[in-house]
Amino acid sequence: MKKNFPILVSLVLLTACTSAPADSVAATPEPTATPVITLEPTPSPTPAPTMAVYDEVSFDDWRDGAGCTMPDYTFSAPHKPQPQEQVTWPTDGVTLCYNAKTLEEAAEIFHTTVENLKELNPDWQDKYSRASGCYWALKVQADPYTLPMNNVVTVTVNAPWVESYYDRTEVCDVPASLDKQARAALASAYYFQYHWWGMHAGFLPYEKLDEPVGFFNYRAADGAFYTKFSEFGSFLHTVYSDAWVDDMLSMDPAPFAEGENDTILTLDGDRGGNIAYCGHLFTEPELQPDGSLAFWQLSLTCESDDFKGWAGEETIVPDTATVTTVRLVPTENGWRVDALELPS
């Protein structure tokens, strides 16, 4: 059942395929039921590390070394994930789904076969979207999936110079077992993607250009998150891997570009969210052979035909979890986000 709000035409198609404040403390997650499927690497037969394992970088060193004005951060104590208003975590398992570029990709990740995926998804051909180039909501296992309830830390990211009150702050949950610097990097990525490269694309406020530059009609103006491309680039490379930044800025069209005199050329667009979205959870981050940390973000939705929206007072129980991978890679200057999609 499709429950997505319309996507406005100006938005670039995004890649398809959130206690009391306290200082950050090390978290020891309580045991949870072992997931039916665990995220496992798929290395070559004789894997060779592609990056060194670096010493931990402190949060203060990471933030102070950014080379640009960075937001302020506050961290809660570790706690169990809390459902949003009107939502109750399901006591039974949920349907586990994945959006895959190919059936072969899904089969490899979930340790099954293409034939089994076709049996689980009799309508598998109808699930393919030519616009995004992937299969949407493929059911990847027959048995219900037991949701993990691992500890999280709530991070508040605040950029006090941003003009819009809505865009100034983001509150999000991240896995508690990450160190403080990794928590801040991941929270910064959620902040950036929710406000300027996700639900909205482009910086506000902006000024209209006298003449368009390619696809761009605007430049970021005072009150935007950044107005100088050099500062914006420093933020991006402090939060994300070089590869992630290069991929975003080389899209056709890209959401941002460098303009004259170190200005930021920007698009302007919005998209809707999934009305059936009920929150998200995480599996535990696991160290991979290449030195990265990877874990699942589980986006929970209610796909029941009985779901009629949020106007009433009835409790909503999600029945489906869609998997995306979150990955952080180590550098000499701390963890960087290398893979992240918004859960809604």
mmCIF file of C-alpha atoms in Angstrom, residues 58-273:
data_model
loop_
_atom_site.group_PDB
_atom_site.id
_atom_site.type_symbol
_atom_site.label_atom_id
_atom_site.label_comp_id
_atom_site.label_asym_id
_atom_site.label_seq_id
_atom_site.Cartn_x
_atom_site.Cartn_y
_atom_site.Cartn_z
ATOM 1 C CA SER A 58 38.266 12.827 21.029
ATOM 2 C CA PHE A 59 35.054 14.731 20.397
ATOM 3 C CA ASP A 60 36.737 18.035 21.277
ATOM 4 C CA ASP A 61 39.661 17.444 18.911
ATOM 5 C CA TRP A 62 37.273 16.452 16.134
ATOM 6 C CA ARG A 63 35.066 19.531 16.563
ATOM 7 C CA ASP A 64 37.938 21.978 17.101
ATOM 8 C CA GLY A 65 39.814 20.660 14.072
ATOM 9 C CA ALA A 66 36.933 21.061 11.635
ATOM 10 C CA GLY A 67 38.243 24.228 9.998
ATOM 11 C CA CYS A 68 34.788 25.823 10.090
ATOM 12 C CA THR A 69 32.131 26.900 12.572
ATOM 13 C CA MET A 70 30.521 23.701 13.843
ATOM 14 C CA PRO A 71 27.177 23.243 15.595
ATOM 15 C CA ASP A 72 26.830 22.797 19.354
ATOM 16 C CA TYR A 73 26.135 19.300 20.680
ATOM 17 C CA THR A 74 24.521 17.893 23.829
ATOM 18 C CA PHE A 75 24.349 14.202 24.651
ATOM 19 C CA SER A 76 21.887 12.337 26.848
ATOM 20 C CA ALA A 77 22.770 9.332 28.957
ATOM 21 C CA PRO A 78 22.251 5.946 27.259
ATOM 22 C CA HIS A 79 18.652 4.768 27.329
ATOM 23 C CA LYS A 80 16.293 2.357 25.648
ATOM 24 C CA PRO A 81 14.745 3.629 22.395
ATOM 25 C CA GLN A 82 11.425 5.334 23.039
ATOM 26 C CA PRO A 83 8.545 5.044 20.561
ATOM 27 C CA GLN A 84 7.051 8.214 19.207
ATOM 28 C CA GLU A 85 3.631 9.410 20.320
ATOM 29 C CA GLN A 86 0.800 6.992 19.456
ATOM 30 C CA VAL A 87 3.296 4.217 18.596
ATOM 31 C CA THR A 88 3.842 1.030 20.584
ATOM 32 C CA TRP A 89 6.773 -1.244 19.794
ATOM 33 C CA PRO A 90 5.466 -4.588 18.527
ATOM 34 C CA THR A 91 5.803 -7.539 20.872
ATOM 35 C CA ASP A 92 5.700 -9.980 17.981
ATOM 36 C CA GLY A 93 8.064 -9.987 15.056
ATOM 37 C CA VAL A 94 7.716 -7.803 11.978
ATOM 38 C CA THR A 95 8.144 -8.332 8.258
ATOM 39 C CA LEU A 96 11.736 -7.600 7.239
ATOM 40 C CA CYS A 97 12.138 -5.768 3.915
ATOM 41 C CA TYR A 98 14.924 -4.334 1.815
ATOM 42 C CA ASN A 99 15.167 -2.018 -1.200
ATOM 43 C CA ALA A 100 17.636 -3.612 -3.601
ATOM 44 C CA LYS A 101 19.153 -2.619 -6.908
ATOM 45 C CA THR A 102 19.047 -6.270 -7.962
ATOM 46 C CA LEU A 103 17.612 -9.512 -6.648
ATOM 47 C CA GLU A 104 21.137 -10.877 -6.595
ATOM 48 C CA GLU A 105 22.225 -8.069 -4.259
ATOM 49 C CA ALA A 106 19.409 -8.838 -1.800
ATOM 50 C CA ALA A 107 20.100 -12.570 -1.967
ATOM 51 C CA GLU A 108 23.785 -12.042 -1.132
ATOM 52 C CA ILE A 109 23.150 -9.660 1.772
ATOM 53 C CA PHE A 110 20.495 -11.833 3.375
ATOM 54 C CA HIS A 111 22.167 -15.185 2.648
ATOM 55 C CA THR A 112 19.371 -16.601 0.539
ATOM 56 C CA THR A 113 18.717 -17.268 -3.143
ATOM 57 C CA VAL A 114 17.042 -15.318 -5.920
ATOM 58 C CA GLU A 115 14.539 -18.152 -6.275
ATOM 59 C CA ASN A 116 13.605 -17.891 -2.595
ATOM 60 C CA LEU A 117 13.158 -14.129 -2.896
ATOM 61 C CA LYS A 118 10.803 -14.634 -5.808
ATOM 62 C CA GLU A 119 8.777 -17.109 -3.734
ATOM 63 C CA LEU A 120 8.606 -14.617 -0.847
ATOM 64 C CA ASN A 121 7.607 -11.852 -3.271
ATOM 65 C CA PRO A 122 5.180 -13.236 -5.885
ATOM 66 C CA ASP A 123 4.772 -9.658 -7.138
ATOM 67 C CA TRP A 124 8.537 -9.072 -7.374
ATOM 68 C CA GLN A 125 8.311 -7.728 -10.928
ATOM 69 C CA ASP A 126 5.794 -5.082 -9.841
ATOM 70 C CA LYS A 127 8.166 -3.987 -7.054
ATOM 71 C CA TYR A 128 10.737 -2.709 -9.526
ATOM 72 C CA SER A 129 10.825 1.078 -10.025
ATOM 73 C CA ARG A 130 12.433 2.293 -13.215
ATOM 74 C CA ALA A 131 12.640 5.821 -11.800
ATOM 75 C CA SER A 132 14.876 4.785 -8.882
ATOM 76 C CA GLY A 133 16.371 1.677 -10.468
ATOM 77 C CA CYS A 134 15.629 -0.669 -7.593
ATOM 78 C CA TYR A 135 13.176 -3.171 -6.159
ATOM 79 C CA TRP A 136 11.085 -1.612 -3.387
ATOM 80 C CA ALA A 137 10.143 -3.376 -0.142
ATOM 81 C CA LEU A 138 11.347 -6.867 -0.989
ATOM 82 C CA LYS A 139 10.415 -9.308 1.758
ATOM 83 C CA VAL A 140 13.695 -11.034 2.599
ATOM 84 C CA GLN A 141 12.767 -13.768 5.063
ATOM 85 C CA ALA A 142 9.718 -15.893 5.782
ATOM 86 C CA ASP A 143 9.933 -15.800 9.588
ATOM 87 C CA PRO A 144 8.994 -12.672 11.571
ATOM 88 C CA TYR A 145 11.994 -10.527 12.494
ATOM 89 C CA THR A 146 12.586 -9.764 16.183
ATOM 90 C CA LEU A 147 13.309 -6.076 16.632
ATOM 91 C CA PRO A 148 16.459 -5.142 18.578
ATOM 92 C CA MET A 149 16.046 -2.774 21.544
ATOM 93 C CA ASN A 150 19.665 -1.704 21.904
ATOM 94 C CA ASN A 151 20.571 1.374 23.940
ATOM 95 C CA VAL A 152 20.692 4.730 22.181
ATOM 96 C CA VAL A 153 21.939 8.208 23.041
ATOM 97 C CA THR A 154 19.870 11.259 22.149
ATOM 98 C CA VAL A 155 22.024 13.934 20.530
ATOM 99 C CA THR A 156 20.857 17.523 20.119
ATOM 100 C CA VAL A 157 22.610 19.378 17.295
ATOM 101 C CA ASN A 158 22.174 23.150 17.322
ATOM 102 C CA ALA A 159 23.545 25.747 14.893
ATOM 103 C CA PRO A 160 22.602 29.036 16.633
ATOM 104 C CA TRP A 161 23.479 31.203 13.623
ATOM 105 C CA VAL A 162 20.850 29.593 11.385
ATOM 106 C CA GLU A 163 17.967 31.980 10.755
ATOM 107 C CA SER A 164 15.109 29.491 10.614
ATOM 108 C CA TYR A 165 14.063 28.141 14.009
ATOM 109 C CA TYR A 166 12.988 24.921 12.342
ATOM 110 C CA ASP A 167 16.386 24.413 10.703
ATOM 111 C CA ARG A 168 18.457 25.496 13.701
ATOM 112 C CA THR A 169 18.159 22.283 15.714
ATOM 113 C CA GLU A 170 17.853 18.539 15.219
ATOM 114 C CA VAL A 171 17.308 15.935 17.937
ATOM 115 C CA CYS A 172 18.136 12.367 16.984
ATOM 116 C CA ASP A 173 19.038 9.012 18.485
ATOM 117 C CA VAL A 174 22.262 7.176 17.649
ATOM 118 C CA PRO A 175 23.637 3.853 18.925
ATOM 119 C CA ALA A 176 24.975 4.222 22.457
ATOM 120 C CA SER A 177 27.910 1.895 21.830
ATOM 121 C CA LEU A 178 29.501 4.428 19.447
ATOM 122 C CA ASP A 179 32.138 6.680 20.996
ATOM 123 C CA LYS A 180 31.303 10.355 21.523
ATOM 124 C CA GLN A 181 32.989 11.562 18.358
ATOM 125 C CA ALA A 182 31.227 8.953 16.211
ATOM 126 C CA ARG A 183 27.903 9.861 17.842
ATOM 127 C CA ALA A 184 28.466 13.521 16.949
ATOM 128 C CA ALA A 185 29.430 12.746 13.353
ATOM 129 C CA LEU A 186 26.375 10.550 12.821
ATOM 130 C CA ALA A 187 24.055 13.088 14.481
ATOM 131 C CA SER A 188 25.545 15.800 12.236
ATOM 132 C CA ALA A 189 24.751 13.691 9.189
ATOM 133 C CA TYR A 190 21.132 13.246 10.298
ATOM 134 C CA TYR A 191 20.955 17.017 10.886
ATOM 135 C CA PHE A 192 22.319 17.871 7.464
ATOM 136 C CA GLN A 193 20.260 15.317 5.587
ATOM 137 C CA TYR A 194 16.955 16.040 7.314
ATOM 138 C CA HIS A 195 17.181 19.784 6.714
ATOM 139 C CA TRP A 196 19.179 20.310 3.516
ATOM 140 C CA TRP A 197 19.610 17.062 1.644
ATOM 141 C CA GLY A 198 16.573 14.950 2.449
ATOM 142 C CA MET A 199 13.198 16.343 3.428
ATOM 143 C CA HIS A 200 14.411 19.627 1.925
ATOM 144 C CA ALA A 201 17.134 20.065 -0.680
ATOM 145 C CA GLY A 202 19.177 23.263 -0.619
ATOM 146 C CA PHE A 203 19.976 26.065 1.810
ATOM 147 C CA LEU A 204 17.538 28.673 3.063
ATOM 148 C CA PRO A 205 17.473 31.623 2.957
ATOM 149 C CA TYR A 206 18.849 32.225 -0.526
ATOM 150 C CA GLU A 207 19.230 34.973 -3.093
ATOM 151 C CA LYS A 208 18.098 34.611 -6.677
ATOM 152 C CA LEU A 209 20.937 34.724 -9.203
ATOM 153 C CA ASP A 210 20.903 37.364 -11.904
ATOM 154 C CA GLU A 211 21.518 34.603 -14.418
ATOM 155 C CA PRO A 212 21.108 30.850 -13.861
ATOM 156 C CA VAL A 213 24.285 28.806 -13.536
ATOM 157 C CA GLY A 214 23.444 25.441 -15.028
ATOM 158 C CA PHE A 215 20.587 24.041 -12.947
ATOM 159 C CA PHE A 216 21.156 26.613 -10.190
ATOM 160 C CA ASN A 217 18.984 29.688 -9.737
ATOM 161 C CA TYR A 218 19.993 30.589 -6.161
ATOM 162 C CA ARG A 219 22.934 31.213 -3.820
ATOM 163 C CA ALA A 220 22.903 30.725 -0.043
ATOM 164 C CA ALA A 221 22.320 34.012 1.827
ATOM 165 C CA ASP A 222 23.014 35.246 5.374
ATOM 166 C CA GLY A 223 21.105 33.100 7.847
ATOM 167 C CA ALA A 224 21.755 29.874 5.928
ATOM 168 C CA PHE A 225 23.701 26.988 7.482
ATOM 169 C CA TYR A 226 26.752 28.108 5.477
ATOM 170 C CA THR A 227 27.278 30.873 2.917
ATOM 171 C CA LYS A 228 30.919 30.166 2.014
ATOM 172 C CA PHE A 229 31.618 27.048 0.021
ATOM 173 C CA SER A 230 35.003 26.588 1.705
ATOM 174 C CA GLU A 231 33.344 26.396 5.147
ATOM 175 C CA PHE A 232 30.612 24.152 3.844
ATOM 176 C CA GLY A 233 33.212 21.822 2.342
ATOM 177 C CA SER A 234 35.065 21.686 5.666
ATOM 178 C CA PHE A 235 31.838 20.695 7.440
ATOM 179 C CA LEU A 236 31.099 17.988 4.891
ATOM 180 C CA HIS A 237 34.578 16.477 5.120
ATOM 181 C CA THR A 238 34.443 16.628 8.948
ATOM 182 C CA VAL A 239 31.209 14.614 8.988
ATOM 183 C CA TYR A 240 31.355 12.414 5.881
ATOM 184 C CA SER A 241 33.916 10.311 4.056
ATOM 185 C CA ASP A 242 35.609 11.877 1.043
ATOM 186 C CA ALA A 243 33.841 9.363 -1.188
ATOM 187 C CA TRP A 244 30.389 10.331 0.139
ATOM 188 C CA VAL A 245 31.076 14.038 -0.399
ATOM 189 C CA ASP A 246 32.412 13.452 -3.906
ATOM 190 C CA ASP A 247 29.363 11.378 -4.820
ATOM 191 C CA MET A 248 26.919 14.033 -3.596
ATOM 192 C CA LEU A 249 28.665 16.968 -5.267
ATOM 193 C CA SER A 250 29.112 15.111 -8.551
ATOM 194 C CA MET A 251 25.456 14.154 -8.981
ATOM 195 C CA ASP A 252 23.722 15.392 -12.108
ATOM 196 C CA PRO A 253 22.376 17.777 -11.061
ATOM 197 C CA ALA A 254 24.179 18.214 -7.738
ATOM 198 C CA PRO A 255 22.305 19.850 -4.839
ATOM 199 C CA PHE A 256 25.135 22.343 -4.219
ATOM 200 C CA ALA A 257 28.086 23.790 -6.118
ATOM 201 C CA GLU A 258 30.760 26.406 -5.634
ATOM 202 C CA GLY A 259 29.879 29.814 -7.039
ATOM 203 C CA GLU A 260 31.901 32.952 -7.626
ATOM 204 C CA ASN A 261 33.802 34.418 -4.668
ATOM 205 C CA ASP A 262 33.387 31.292 -2.505
ATOM 206 C CA THR A 263 29.579 31.435 -2.571
ATOM 207 C CA ILE A 264 27.300 28.380 -2.471
ATOM 208 C CA LEU A 265 25.002 27.680 -5.393
ATOM 209 C CA THR A 266 21.938 25.850 -4.139
ATOM 210 C CA LEU A 267 18.791 24.147 -5.330
ATOM 211 C CA ASP A 268 15.428 24.578 -3.631
ATOM 212 C CA GLY A 269 13.034 21.664 -3.216
ATOM 213 C CA ASP A 270 11.074 19.518 -0.787
ATOM 214 C CA ARG A 271 9.724 16.029 -0.582
ATOM 215 C CA GLY A 272 7.092 14.403 1.559
ATOM 216 C CA GLY A 273 7.628 11.638 4.075
#
